[in-house]
N, CA, C and O atoms as a DFTB+ gen file, in Angstrom:
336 C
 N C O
     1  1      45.323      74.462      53.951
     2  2      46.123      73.884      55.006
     3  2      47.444      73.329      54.455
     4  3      48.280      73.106      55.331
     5  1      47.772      73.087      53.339
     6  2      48.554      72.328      53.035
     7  2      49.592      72.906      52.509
     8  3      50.785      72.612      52.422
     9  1      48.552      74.304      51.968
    10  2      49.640      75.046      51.275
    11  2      50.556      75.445      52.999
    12  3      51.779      75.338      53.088
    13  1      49.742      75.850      54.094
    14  2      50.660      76.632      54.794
    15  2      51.936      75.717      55.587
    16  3      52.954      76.218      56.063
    17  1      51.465      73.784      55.585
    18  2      52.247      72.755      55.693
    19  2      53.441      72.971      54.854
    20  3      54.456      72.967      55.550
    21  1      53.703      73.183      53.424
    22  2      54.170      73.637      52.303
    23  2      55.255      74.908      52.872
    24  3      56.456      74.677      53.012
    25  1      54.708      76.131      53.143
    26  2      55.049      77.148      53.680
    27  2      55.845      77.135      54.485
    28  3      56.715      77.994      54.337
    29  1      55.993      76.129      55.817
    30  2      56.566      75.840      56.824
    31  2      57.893      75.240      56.424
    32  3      59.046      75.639      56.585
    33  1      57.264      73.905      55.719
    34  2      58.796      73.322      55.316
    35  2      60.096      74.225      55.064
    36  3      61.209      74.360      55.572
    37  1      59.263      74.838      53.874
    38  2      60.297      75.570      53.097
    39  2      61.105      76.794      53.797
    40  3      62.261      77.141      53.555
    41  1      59.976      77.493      54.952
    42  2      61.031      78.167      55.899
    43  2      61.855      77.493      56.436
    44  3      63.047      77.800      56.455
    45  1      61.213      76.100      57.153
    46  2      62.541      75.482      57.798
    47  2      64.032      75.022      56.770
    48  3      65.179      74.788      57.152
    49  1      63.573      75.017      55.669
    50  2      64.360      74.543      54.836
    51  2      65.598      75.530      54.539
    52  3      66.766      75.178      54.377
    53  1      65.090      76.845      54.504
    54  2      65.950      78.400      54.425
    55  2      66.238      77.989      55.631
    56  3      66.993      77.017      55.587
    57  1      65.811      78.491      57.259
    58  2      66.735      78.200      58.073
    59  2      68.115      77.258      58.016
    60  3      69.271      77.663      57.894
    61  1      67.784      76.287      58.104
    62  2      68.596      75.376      57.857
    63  2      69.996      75.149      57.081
    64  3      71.055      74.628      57.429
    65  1      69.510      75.827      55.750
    66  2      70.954      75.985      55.109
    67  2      70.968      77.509      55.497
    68  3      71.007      77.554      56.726
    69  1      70.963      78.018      55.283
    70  2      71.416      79.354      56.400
    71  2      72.738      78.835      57.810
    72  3      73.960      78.908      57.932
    73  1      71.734      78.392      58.526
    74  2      72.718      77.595      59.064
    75  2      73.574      76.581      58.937
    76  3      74.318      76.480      59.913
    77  1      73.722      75.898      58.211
    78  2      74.738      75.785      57.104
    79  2      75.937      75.994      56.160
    80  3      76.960      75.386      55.843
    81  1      75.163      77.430      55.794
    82  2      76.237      78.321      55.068
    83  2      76.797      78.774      56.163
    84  3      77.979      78.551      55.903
    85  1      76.781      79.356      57.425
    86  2      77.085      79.811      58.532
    87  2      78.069      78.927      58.664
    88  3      79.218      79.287      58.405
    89  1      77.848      77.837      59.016
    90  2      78.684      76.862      60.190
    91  2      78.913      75.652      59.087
    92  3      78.179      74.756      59.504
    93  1      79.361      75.327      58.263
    94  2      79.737      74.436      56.710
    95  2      79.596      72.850      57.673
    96  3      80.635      72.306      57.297
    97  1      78.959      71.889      58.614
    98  2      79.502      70.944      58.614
    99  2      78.235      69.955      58.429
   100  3      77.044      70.253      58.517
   101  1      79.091      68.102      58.013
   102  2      77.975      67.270      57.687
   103  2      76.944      67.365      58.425
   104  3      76.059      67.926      57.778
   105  1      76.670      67.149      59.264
   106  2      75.428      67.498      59.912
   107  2      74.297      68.663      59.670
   108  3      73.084      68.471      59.746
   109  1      74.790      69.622      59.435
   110  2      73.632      70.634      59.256
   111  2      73.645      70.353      57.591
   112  3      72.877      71.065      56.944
   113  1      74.440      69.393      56.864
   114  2      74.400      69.343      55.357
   115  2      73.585      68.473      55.434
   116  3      72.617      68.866      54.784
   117  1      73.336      67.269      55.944
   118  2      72.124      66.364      56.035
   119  2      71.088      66.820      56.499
   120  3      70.104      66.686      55.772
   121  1      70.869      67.544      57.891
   122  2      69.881      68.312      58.073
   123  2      68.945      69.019      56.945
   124  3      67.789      68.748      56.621
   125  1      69.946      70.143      56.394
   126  2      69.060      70.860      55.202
   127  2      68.604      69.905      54.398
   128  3      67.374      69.959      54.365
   129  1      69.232      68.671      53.436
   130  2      69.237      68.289      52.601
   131  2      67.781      67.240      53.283
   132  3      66.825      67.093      52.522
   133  1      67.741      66.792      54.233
   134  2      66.498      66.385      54.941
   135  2      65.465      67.110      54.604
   136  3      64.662      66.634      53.801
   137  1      65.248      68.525      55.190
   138  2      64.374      69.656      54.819
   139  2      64.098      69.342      53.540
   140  3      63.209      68.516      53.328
   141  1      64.649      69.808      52.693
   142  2      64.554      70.017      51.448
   143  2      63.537      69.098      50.960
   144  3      62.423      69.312      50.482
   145  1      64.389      67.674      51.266
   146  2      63.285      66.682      50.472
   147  2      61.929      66.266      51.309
   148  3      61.163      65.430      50.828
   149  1      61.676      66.856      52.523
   150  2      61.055      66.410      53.293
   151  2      60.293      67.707      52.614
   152  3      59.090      67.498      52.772
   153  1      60.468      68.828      51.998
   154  2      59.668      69.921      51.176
   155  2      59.145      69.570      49.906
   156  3      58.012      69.859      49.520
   157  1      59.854      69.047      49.374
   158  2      59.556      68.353      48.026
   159  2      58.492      67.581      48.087
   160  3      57.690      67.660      47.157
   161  1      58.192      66.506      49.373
   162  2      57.483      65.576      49.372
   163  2      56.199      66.357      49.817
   164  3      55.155      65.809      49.464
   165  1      56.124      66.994      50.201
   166  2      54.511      68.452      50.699
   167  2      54.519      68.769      49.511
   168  3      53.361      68.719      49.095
   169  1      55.115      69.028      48.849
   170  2      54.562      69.361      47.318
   171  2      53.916      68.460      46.887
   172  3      52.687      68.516      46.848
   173  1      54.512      67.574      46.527
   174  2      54.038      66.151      45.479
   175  2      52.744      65.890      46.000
   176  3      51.793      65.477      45.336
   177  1      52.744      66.204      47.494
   178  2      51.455      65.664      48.792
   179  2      50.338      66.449      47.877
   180  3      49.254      65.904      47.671
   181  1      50.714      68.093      47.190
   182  2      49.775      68.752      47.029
   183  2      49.502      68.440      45.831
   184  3      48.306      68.541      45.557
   185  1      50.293      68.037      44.871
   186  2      49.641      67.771      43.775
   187  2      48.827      66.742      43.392
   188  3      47.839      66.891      42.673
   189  1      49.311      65.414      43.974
   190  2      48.386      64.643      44.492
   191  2      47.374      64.601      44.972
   192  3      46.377      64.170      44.393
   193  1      47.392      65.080      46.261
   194  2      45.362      65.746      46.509
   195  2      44.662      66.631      45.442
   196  3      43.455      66.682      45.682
   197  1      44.963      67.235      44.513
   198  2      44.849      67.557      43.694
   199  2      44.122      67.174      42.449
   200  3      43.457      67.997      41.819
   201  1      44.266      65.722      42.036
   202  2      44.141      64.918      41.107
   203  2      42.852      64.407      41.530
   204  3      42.482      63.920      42.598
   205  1      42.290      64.624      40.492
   206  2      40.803      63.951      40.377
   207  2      40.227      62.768      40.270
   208  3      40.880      61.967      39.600
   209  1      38.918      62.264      40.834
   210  2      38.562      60.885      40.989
   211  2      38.349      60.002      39.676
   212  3      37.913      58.856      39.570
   213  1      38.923      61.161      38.433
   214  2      38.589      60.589      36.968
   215  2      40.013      59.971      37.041
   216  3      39.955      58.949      36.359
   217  1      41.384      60.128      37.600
   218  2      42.268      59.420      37.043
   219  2      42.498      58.440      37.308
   220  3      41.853      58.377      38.355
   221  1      43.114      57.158      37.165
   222  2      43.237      55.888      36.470
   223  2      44.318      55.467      37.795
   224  3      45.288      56.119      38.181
   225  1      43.827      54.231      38.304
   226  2      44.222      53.799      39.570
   227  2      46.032      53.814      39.361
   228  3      46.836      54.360      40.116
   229  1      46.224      53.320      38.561
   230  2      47.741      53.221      37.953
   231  2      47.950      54.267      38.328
   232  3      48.010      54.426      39.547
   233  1      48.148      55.423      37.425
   234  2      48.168      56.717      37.698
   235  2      48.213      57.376      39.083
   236  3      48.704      58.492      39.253
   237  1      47.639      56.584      40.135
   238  2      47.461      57.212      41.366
   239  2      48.098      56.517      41.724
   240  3      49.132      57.175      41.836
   241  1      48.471      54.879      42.257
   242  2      49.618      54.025      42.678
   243  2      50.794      54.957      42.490
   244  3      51.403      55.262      43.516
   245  1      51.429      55.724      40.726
   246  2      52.324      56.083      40.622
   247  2      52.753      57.561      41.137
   248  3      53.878      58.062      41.160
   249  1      51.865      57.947      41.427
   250  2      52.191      59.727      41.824
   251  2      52.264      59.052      43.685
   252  3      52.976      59.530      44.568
   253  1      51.800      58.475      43.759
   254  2      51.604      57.837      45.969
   255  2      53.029      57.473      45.945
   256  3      53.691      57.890      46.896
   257  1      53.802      56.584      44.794
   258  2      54.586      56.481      45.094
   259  2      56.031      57.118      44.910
   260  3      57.111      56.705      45.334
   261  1      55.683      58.436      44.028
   262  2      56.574      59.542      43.278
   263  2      56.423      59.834      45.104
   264  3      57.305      59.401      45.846
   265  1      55.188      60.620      45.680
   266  2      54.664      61.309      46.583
   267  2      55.897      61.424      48.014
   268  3      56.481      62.368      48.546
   269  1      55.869      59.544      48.293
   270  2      56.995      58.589      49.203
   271  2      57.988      59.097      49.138
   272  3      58.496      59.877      49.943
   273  1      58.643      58.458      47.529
   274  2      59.839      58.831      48.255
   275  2      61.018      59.971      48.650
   276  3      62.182      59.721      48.961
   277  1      60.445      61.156      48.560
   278  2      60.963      62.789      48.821
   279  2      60.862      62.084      50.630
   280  3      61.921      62.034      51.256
   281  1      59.841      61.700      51.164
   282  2      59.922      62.052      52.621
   283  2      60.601      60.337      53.267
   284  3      60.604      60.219      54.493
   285  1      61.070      59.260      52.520
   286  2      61.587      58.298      53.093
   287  2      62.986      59.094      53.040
   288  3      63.557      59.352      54.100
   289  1      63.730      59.618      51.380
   290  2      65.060      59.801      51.559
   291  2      65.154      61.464      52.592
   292  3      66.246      61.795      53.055
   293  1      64.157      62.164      52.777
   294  2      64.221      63.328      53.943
   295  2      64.399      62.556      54.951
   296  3      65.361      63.005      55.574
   297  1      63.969      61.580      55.479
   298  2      63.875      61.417      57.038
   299  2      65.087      60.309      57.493
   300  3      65.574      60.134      58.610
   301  1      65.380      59.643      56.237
   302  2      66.928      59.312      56.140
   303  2      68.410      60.547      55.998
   304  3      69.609      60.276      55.938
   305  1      67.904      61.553      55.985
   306  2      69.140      62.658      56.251
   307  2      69.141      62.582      56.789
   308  3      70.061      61.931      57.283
   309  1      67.341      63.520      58.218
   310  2      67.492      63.376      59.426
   311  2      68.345      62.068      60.096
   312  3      69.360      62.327      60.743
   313  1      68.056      61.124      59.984
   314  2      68.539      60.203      60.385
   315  2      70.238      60.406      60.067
   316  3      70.944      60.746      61.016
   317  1      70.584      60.287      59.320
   318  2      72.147      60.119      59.252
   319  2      72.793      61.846      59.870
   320  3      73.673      61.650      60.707
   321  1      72.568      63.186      59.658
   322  2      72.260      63.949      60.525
   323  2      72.624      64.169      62.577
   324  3      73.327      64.889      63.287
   325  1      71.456      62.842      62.791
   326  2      71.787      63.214      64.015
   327  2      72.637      61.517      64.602
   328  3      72.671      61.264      65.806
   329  1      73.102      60.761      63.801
   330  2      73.470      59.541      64.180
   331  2      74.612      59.426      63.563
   332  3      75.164      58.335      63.701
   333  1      75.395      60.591      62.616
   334  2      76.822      60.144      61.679
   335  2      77.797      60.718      62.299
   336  3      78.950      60.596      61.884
């Protein structure tokens, strides 16, 4: 499932700068750049579920919070995107 969560992003992510390269303006540059990290962060999501109940709470605090922040600074493009 996660991979095809994964899958999705990253098409939307090609759309996006596609449209982009098409039409050059800030908005669809925050848009993609949203995508992108909002793709990055489905990754990290996957490597994280990933990780086994042997590793070391630290260790997991730090990848939850590697995990964060791809989809706080994605949803802050969106945000500046449709509000700049």
């Amino acid at each position: 499932m996660r991979l095809v969560v994964f899958g999705m992003a990253l098409g939307l992510t090609l759309i996006s700068f596609r449209s982009y390269r098409d039409q050059p303006t800030e908005r669809l540059q925050f848009a993609f750049l949203g995508f992108a990290f909002i793709s990055m962060g489905v990754a990290f999501s996957t490597i994280v579920g990933q990780l086994g109940s042997e590793t070391g709470e630290t260790t997991l605090v730090l990848f939850r919070t590697v995990e964060t922040m791809p989809f706080i600074i994605g949803f802050t493009m969106f945000y500046l995107s449709l509000y700049r």
